[in-house]
Tab-separated table of C-alpha atoms in Angstrom:
chain	number	residue	atom	x	y	z
Q	1	UNK	CA	-9.029	-15.570	2.460
Q	2	UNK	CA	-12.554	-16.437	1.364
Q	3	UNK	CA	-14.289	-13.653	-0.598
Q	4	UNK	CA	-17.480	-15.657	-0.836
Q	5	UNK	CA	-18.116	-15.000	2.852
Q	6	UNK	CA	-18.656	-11.256	2.416
Q	7	UNK	CA	-22.356	-10.672	2.953
Q	8	UNK	CA	-23.109	-6.960	2.631
Q	9	UNK	CA	-24.795	-4.888	-0.038
Q	10	UNK	CA	-22.895	-1.901	-1.058
Q	11	UNK	CA	-11.342	-2.052	-5.947
Q	12	UNK	CA	-7.670	-3.241	-6.124
Q	13	UNK	CA	-1.361	-4.635	-7.048
Q	14	UNK	CA	0.235	-5.436	-4.096
Q	15	UNK	CA	3.720	-5.543	-2.880
Q	16	UNK	CA	6.373	-3.713	-4.361
Q	17	UNK	CA	7.832	-0.258	-4.977
Q	18	UNK	CA	6.094	3.003	-5.593
Q	19	UNK	CA	3.732	1.990	-8.340
Q	20	UNK	CA	0.809	4.180	-7.339
Q	21	UNK	CA	-0.985	6.326	-9.882
Q	22	UNK	CA	-3.181	9.351	-9.382
Q	23	UNK	CA	-6.405	9.295	-7.436
Q	24	UNK	CA	-8.989	10.969	-9.659
Q	25	UNK	CA	-6.070	12.173	-11.759
Q	26	UNK	CA	-3.585	13.656	-9.284
Q	27	UNK	CA	-4.029	12.317	-5.737
Q	28	UNK	CA	-2.032	9.147	-5.185
Q	29	UNK	CA	-2.321	6.419	-2.596
Q	30	UNK	CA	1.062	7.709	-1.475
Q	31	UNK	CA	-0.964	10.651	-0.132
Q	32	UNK	CA	-4.031	8.821	1.149
Q	33	UNK	CA	-3.572	9.354	4.861
Q	34	UNK	CA	-5.298	11.383	7.553
Q	35	UNK	CA	-5.141	14.714	9.347
Q	36	UNK	CA	-4.995	14.532	13.135
Q	37	UNK	CA	-8.216	15.010	15.110
Q	38	UNK	CA	-6.907	18.381	16.361
Q	39	UNK	CA	-6.429	19.597	12.807
Q	40	UNK	CA	-9.933	18.508	11.829
Q	41	UNK	CA	-11.796	19.844	14.856
Q	42	UNK	CA	-13.506	23.252	14.858
Q	43	UNK	CA	-12.032	25.657	17.406
Q	44	UNK	CA	-14.475	28.526	17.700
Q	45	UNK	CA	-12.796	29.837	20.853
Q	46	UNK	CA	-9.240	29.475	19.574
Q	47	UNK	CA	-6.767	32.103	18.426
Q	48	UNK	CA	-7.133	34.033	15.166
Q	49	UNK	CA	-4.348	31.913	13.741
Q	50	UNK	CA	-6.167	28.722	14.698
Q	51	UNK	CA	-9.422	30.005	13.228
Q	52	UNK	CA	-7.601	30.942	10.029
Q	53	UNK	CA	-6.140	27.436	9.801
Q	54	UNK	CA	-9.626	25.985	10.311
Q	55	UNK	CA	-10.975	28.133	7.475
Q	56	UNK	CA	-8.105	26.982	5.264
Q	57	UNK	CA	-8.922	23.351	6.119
Q	58	UNK	CA	-12.561	23.936	5.227
Q	59	UNK	CA	-11.511	25.575	1.956
Q	60	UNK	CA	-9.289	22.623	1.173
Q	61	UNK	CA	-12.179	20.261	1.899
Q	62	UNK	CA	-14.359	22.136	-0.579
Q	63	UNK	CA	-11.683	22.126	-3.271
Q	64	UNK	CA	-10.964	18.428	-2.850
Q	65	UNK	CA	-14.666	17.600	-2.843
Q	66	UNK	CA	-15.283	19.549	-6.048
Q	67	UNK	CA	-12.285	17.889	-7.670
Q	68	UNK	CA	-13.539	14.413	-6.780
Q	69	UNK	CA	-17.068	15.296	-7.878
Q	70	UNK	CA	-15.884	16.563	-11.267
Q	71	UNK	CA	-13.696	13.521	-11.866
Q	72	UNK	CA	-16.326	11.048	-10.653
Q	73	UNK	CA	-18.937	12.348	-13.081
Q	74	UNK	CA	-16.846	10.857	-15.852
Q	75	UNK	CA	-17.650	7.474	-14.325
Q	76	UNK	CA	-21.325	8.389	-13.829
Q	77	UNK	CA	-20.704	8.491	-10.067
Q	78	UNK	CA	-22.042	11.163	-7.712
Q	79	UNK	CA	-19.865	12.121	-4.726
Q	80	UNK	CA	-22.138	13.432	-1.922
Q	81	UNK	CA	-21.346	16.456	0.220
Q	82	UNK	CA	-20.786	14.324	3.337
Q	83	UNK	CA	-17.688	12.823	1.671
Q	84	UNK	CA	-15.791	16.127	2.077
Q	85	UNK	CA	-14.201	15.289	5.427
Q	86	UNK	CA	-13.329	11.638	4.628
Q	87	UNK	CA	-11.748	12.791	1.366
Q	88	UNK	CA	-9.638	15.367	3.199
Q	89	UNK	CA	-8.646	12.892	5.894
Q	90	UNK	CA	-7.646	10.137	3.546
Q	91	UNK	CA	-5.776	12.508	1.227
Q	92	UNK	CA	-3.333	14.004	3.779
Q	93	UNK	CA	-0.620	12.240	5.717
Q	94	UNK	CA	-1.307	13.307	9.325
Q	95	UNK	CA	2.244	14.605	9.705
Q	96	UNK	CA	3.654	11.223	8.783
Q	97	UNK	CA	1.861	9.429	11.618
Q	98	UNK	CA	-0.041	7.037	9.338
Q	99	UNK	CA	2.171	5.070	6.987
Q	100	UNK	CA	0.372	2.949	4.440
Q	101	UNK	CA	0.400	-0.669	5.543
Q	102	UNK	CA	0.687	-3.346	2.893
Q	103	UNK	CA	-1.187	-6.598	3.229
Q	104	UNK	CA	1.537	-9.059	4.294
Q	105	UNK	CA	2.277	-12.153	2.232
Q	106	UNK	CA	4.992	-14.728	1.623
Q	107	UNK	CA	6.289	-15.072	-1.919
Q	108	UNK	CA	6.342	-18.751	-2.871
Q	109	UNK	CA	7.374	-18.614	-6.526
Q	110	UNK	CA	7.658	-16.296	-9.507
Q	111	UNK	CA	7.366	-17.305	-13.158
Q	112	UNK	CA	9.238	-15.171	-15.662
Q	113	UNK	CA	9.686	-15.166	-19.439
Q	114	UNK	CA	12.289	-13.053	-21.244
Q	115	UNK	CA	12.722	-10.947	-18.116
Q	116	UNK	CA	9.006	-10.255	-17.677
Q	117	UNK	CA	7.115	-11.547	-14.643
Q	118	UNK	CA	4.188	-13.633	-15.868
Q	119	UNK	CA	2.782	-14.211	-12.395
Q	120	UNK	CA	3.638	-14.677	-8.730
Q	121	UNK	CA	2.467	-17.363	-6.337
Q	122	UNK	CA	1.926	-16.023	-2.799
Q	123	UNK	CA	0.668	-17.199	0.560
Q	124	UNK	CA	-1.616	-14.942	2.597
Q	125	UNK	CA	-2.382	-15.633	6.245
Q	126	UNK	CA	-5.917	-15.476	7.607
Q	127	UNK	CA	-6.968	-11.921	8.382
Q	128	UNK	CA	-9.901	-9.622	9.031
Q	129	UNK	CA	-11.286	-7.540	6.182
Q	130	UNK	CA	-14.037	-4.935	6.091
Q	131	UNK	CA	-16.269	-5.810	3.146
Q	132	UNK	CA	-19.194	-4.316	1.304
Q	133	UNK	CA	-21.042	-5.613	-1.749
Q	134	UNK	CA	-22.572	-3.189	-4.244
Q	135	UNK	CA	-24.985	-3.744	-7.105
Q	136	UNK	CA	-24.613	-0.778	-9.457
Q	137	UNK	CA	-25.168	-0.767	-13.228
Q	138	UNK	CA	-21.455	-0.877	-14.073
Q	139	UNK	CA	-18.297	-2.207	-12.486
Q	140	UNK	CA	-16.862	1.323	-12.353
Q	141	UNK	CA	-19.846	2.607	-10.396
Q	142	UNK	CA	-19.802	-0.356	-8.032
Q	143	UNK	CA	-16.169	-0.032	-7.021
Q	144	UNK	CA	-16.420	3.754	-6.628
Q	145	UNK	CA	-19.486	3.621	-4.392
Q	146	UNK	CA	-18.081	0.695	-2.420
Q	147	UNK	CA	-14.794	2.492	-1.858
Q	148	UNK	CA	-16.569	5.631	-0.645
Q	149	UNK	CA	-18.484	3.544	1.902
Q	150	UNK	CA	-15.228	2.032	3.147
Q	151	UNK	CA	-13.616	5.490	3.298
Q	152	UNK	CA	-16.276	6.561	5.780
Q	153	UNK	CA	-15.568	3.460	7.880
Q	154	UNK	CA	-11.812	4.130	7.790
Q	155	UNK	CA	-12.360	7.802	8.670
Q	156	UNK	CA	-13.994	7.517	12.112
Q	157	UNK	CA	-17.380	5.932	11.286
Q	158	UNK	CA	-16.405	2.934	13.366
Q	159	UNK	CA	-16.708	1.834	16.991
Q	160	UNK	CA	-13.250	3.181	17.887
Q	161	UNK	CA	-14.170	6.638	16.599
Q	162	UNK	CA	-10.683	7.082	15.135
Q	163	UNK	CA	-9.007	7.157	11.756
Q	164	UNK	CA	-7.870	3.586	11.131
Q	165	UNK	CA	-5.270	4.263	8.455
Q	166	UNK	CA	-5.173	3.226	4.827
Q	167	UNK	CA	-3.918	-0.194	3.796
Q	168	UNK	CA	-3.172	-1.461	0.316
Q	169	UNK	CA	-4.326	-3.032	-1.809
Q	170	UNK	CA	-8.058	-2.446	-1.818
Q	171	UNK	CA	-9.574	-5.679	-3.120
Q	172	UNK	CA	-12.522	-6.052	-5.450
Q	173	UNK	CA	-14.080	-9.506	-5.567
Q	174	UNK	CA	-15.720	-10.145	-8.915
Q	175	UNK	CA	-17.840	-13.018	-10.152
Q	176	UNK	CA	-18.286	-14.268	-13.706
Q	177	UNK	CA	-20.466	-16.630	-15.680
Q	178	UNK	CA	-19.347	-20.184	-16.399
Q	179	UNK	CA	-17.429	-19.140	-19.527
Q	180	UNK	CA	-15.724	-16.209	-17.758
Q	181	UNK	CA	-17.094	-13.838	-20.388
Q	182	UNK	CA	-19.581	-11.757	-18.366
Q	183	UNK	CA	-19.147	-10.032	-14.985
Q	184	UNK	CA	-21.866	-10.258	-12.360
Q	185	UNK	CA	-23.414	-6.994	-11.183
Q	186	UNK	CA	-22.505	-7.958	-7.596
Q	187	UNK	CA	-19.074	-6.567	-6.690
Q	188	UNK	CA	-17.508	-6.877	-3.240
Q	189	UNK	CA	-14.989	-4.235	-2.163
Q	190	UNK	CA	-12.702	-5.192	0.749
Q	191	UNK	CA	-10.306	-3.300	3.034
Q	192	UNK	CA	-7.612	-5.059	5.086
Q	193	UNK	CA	-7.696	-4.054	8.756
Q	194	UNK	CA	-4.321	-2.689	9.919
Q	195	UNK	CA	-2.277	-5.037	12.114
Q	196	UNK	CA	-3.096	-3.157	15.312
Q	197	UNK	CA	-6.826	-3.791	14.727
Q	198	UNK	CA	-6.657	-7.398	13.540
Q	199	UNK	CA	-7.284	-8.905	16.996
Q	200	UNK	CA	-10.233	-6.612	17.750
Q	201	UNK	CA	-11.542	-5.010	14.579
Q	202	UNK	CA	-13.540	-1.805	15.103
Q	203	UNK	CA	-17.153	-2.373	14.123
Q	204	UNK	CA	-18.596	-0.294	11.286
Q	205	UNK	CA	-21.392	2.189	11.870
Q	206	UNK	CA	-22.730	1.342	8.410
Q	207	UNK	CA	-24.758	-1.868	8.621
Q	208	UNK	CA	-23.956	-2.633	4.976
Q	209	UNK	CA	-20.295	-3.155	5.919
Q	210	UNK	CA	-19.333	-6.347	7.716
Q	211	UNK	CA	-16.075	-7.607	9.204
Q	212	UNK	CA	-15.046	-10.966	7.784
Q	213	UNK	CA	-12.178	-13.253	8.732
Q	214	UNK	CA	-10.790	-14.700	5.520
Q	215	UNK	CA	-8.816	-17.939	5.888
Q	216	UNK	CA	-5.228	-18.389	4.769
Q	217	UNK	CA	-4.923	-19.046	1.057
Q	218	UNK	CA	-2.603	-19.397	-1.915
Q	219	UNK	CA	-2.963	-16.625	-4.506
Q	220	UNK	CA	-1.656	-16.413	-8.072
Q	221	UNK	CA	-1.203	-12.772	-9.123
Q	222	UNK	CA	-0.438	-10.933	-12.331
Q	223	UNK	CA	0.174	-7.172	-12.637
Q	224	UNK	CA	-1.630	-4.989	-15.150
Q	225	UNK	CA	-2.023	-1.236	-15.583
Q	226	UNK	CA	-4.785	1.074	-16.711
Q	227	UNK	CA	-8.485	1.432	-16.132
Q	228	UNK	CA	-10.474	-1.488	-14.789
Q	229	UNK	CA	-13.790	-2.213	-16.430
Q	230	UNK	CA	-15.774	-5.179	-17.659
Q	231	UNK	CA	-13.703	-5.549	-20.844
Q	232	UNK	CA	-10.226	-5.183	-19.333
Q	233	UNK	CA	-10.984	-7.501	-16.419
Q	234	UNK	CA	-12.337	-10.281	-18.657
Q	235	UNK	CA	-9.211	-9.925	-20.817
Q	236	UNK	CA	-6.936	-10.126	-17.758
Q	237	UNK	CA	-8.727	-13.235	-16.501
Q	238	UNK	CA	-8.190	-14.930	-19.872
Q	239	UNK	CA	-4.549	-13.869	-20.020
Q	240	UNK	CA	-3.871	-15.154	-16.511
Q	241	UNK	CA	-5.511	-18.480	-17.312
Q	242	UNK	CA	-3.248	-18.808	-20.347
Q	243	UNK	CA	0.024	-18.210	-18.483
Q	244	UNK	CA	-0.760	-20.442	-15.497
Q	245	UNK	CA	0.775	-23.897	-15.672
Q	246	UNK	CA	-2.294	-25.513	-14.095
Q	247	UNK	CA	-5.215	-23.049	-14.300
Q	248	UNK	CA	-7.714	-25.701	-13.231
Q	249	UNK	CA	-6.374	-25.583	-9.657
Q	250	UNK	CA	-7.808	-22.104	-9.140
Q	251	UNK	CA	-10.125	-21.130	-12.003
Q	252	UNK	CA	-13.722	-20.921	-10.800
Q	253	UNK	CA	-16.409	-18.268	-10.730
Q	254	UNK	CA	-14.688	-15.760	-8.405
Q	255	UNK	CA	-11.619	-13.631	-9.004
Q	256	UNK	CA	-10.066	-10.589	-7.339
Q	257	UNK	CA	-8.789	-7.290	-8.688
Q	258	UNK	CA	-6.229	-5.828	-6.262
Q	259	UNK	CA	-5.279	-2.189	-6.722
Q	260	UNK	CA	-2.917	0.432	-5.397
Q	261	UNK	CA	-4.881	3.342	-6.814
Q	262	UNK	CA	-8.270	4.834	-6.128
Q	263	UNK	CA	-11.016	3.043	-8.108
Q	264	UNK	CA	-11.881	6.183	-10.077
Q	265	UNK	CA	-8.341	6.945	-11.231
Q	266	UNK	CA	-7.862	6.751	-14.998
Q	267	UNK	CA	-4.493	4.967	-14.941
Q	268	UNK	CA	-4.380	2.392	-12.179
Q	269	UNK	CA	-1.803	-0.124	-11.041
Q	270	UNK	CA	-3.599	-3.398	-10.451
Q	271	UNK	CA	-3.257	-7.134	-10.132
Q	272	UNK	CA	-5.606	-9.915	-11.095
Q	273	UNK	CA	-5.759	-12.613	-8.411
Q	274	UNK	CA	-6.686	-16.259	-8.842
Q	275	UNK	CA	-7.307	-18.071	-5.556
Q	276	UNK	CA	-6.100	-21.661	-5.324
Q	277	UNK	CA	-8.999	-23.961	-4.592
Q	278	UNK	CA	-8.752	-26.009	-1.380
C-alpha cells in the first residue's frame, strides 16, 4: 500500500460489525449496491407492467438525485444530473447479488486501555486500487467530488462495462505540513478493486482515475466517529500519535482516513490510519 503513487487529479473504518451511518442522512453503505442491468435498461417495446416499472425506476432516480443534491449543498458541493443513475445503482442491492466486500487484512495486535481499543496494528497485502486526486477548496468538497468520480467508475464507466460492486472502506489519503497542523489541498480518494478484478482491473473511462498497485504494508488504525474535516482530522492525527508506543516508526507527511460511510454523511464511522515506514 503506497498512497504516494496515486497520480490523478480529481473518503474513508474498516473491519468489523455493522457500524455504517447514513449516506447523506439516511442511505447507508449497507444499501450501497446496484440494480441489475435488466432493471436499469429502458424497454420501450416491453409490457405495460415493464414500462410502469421503468417509470418507477426513473422516478426513484429523480428522488434520490434531488435528495443527494439537497444534502450536498450543505457541503458546498453540486451533484450533477448525470449522477442520477450511478446514485440509483449504488444505493440498491441488486437483489442481493452484490455483497459489500471488505478490504482483507490480518490483525497483528490490538492495544486496549480500560476496555477501550486505543488502536489496532494490521497487515494489508498488496492490491489494486482505483485512485483519483482532487484539489478543491475544502476537504469536504474534495472527498465528495472524488467519491462521485469513483462512483461513475464503479457503475459501468469502466472497460468491463459492468457494475463492479462496492467495497469498504473508501480511503482518503491526506497530506500535512511538517508540524501536522495544516492539511494540503491535494486529497486522494481510493477504491479497493473487488477480489474478482484484482488480477485484471477494469480500466477507467475517466482519464483522471488511475489503477495503482499498492504494496503490502503495516497499518496502525484508530476508530473515530462523526464528520471529517480539517479540524477533526488534525485532532485525530495528534491523538493517534499520542497513543502509539513508537509514533516515529510511521509518522510522516501522509495519513489515511478510512470510512464506512459516504463522504457527505453528517455522522460517519471512520478510522485514522498511520502507515509504518519501510
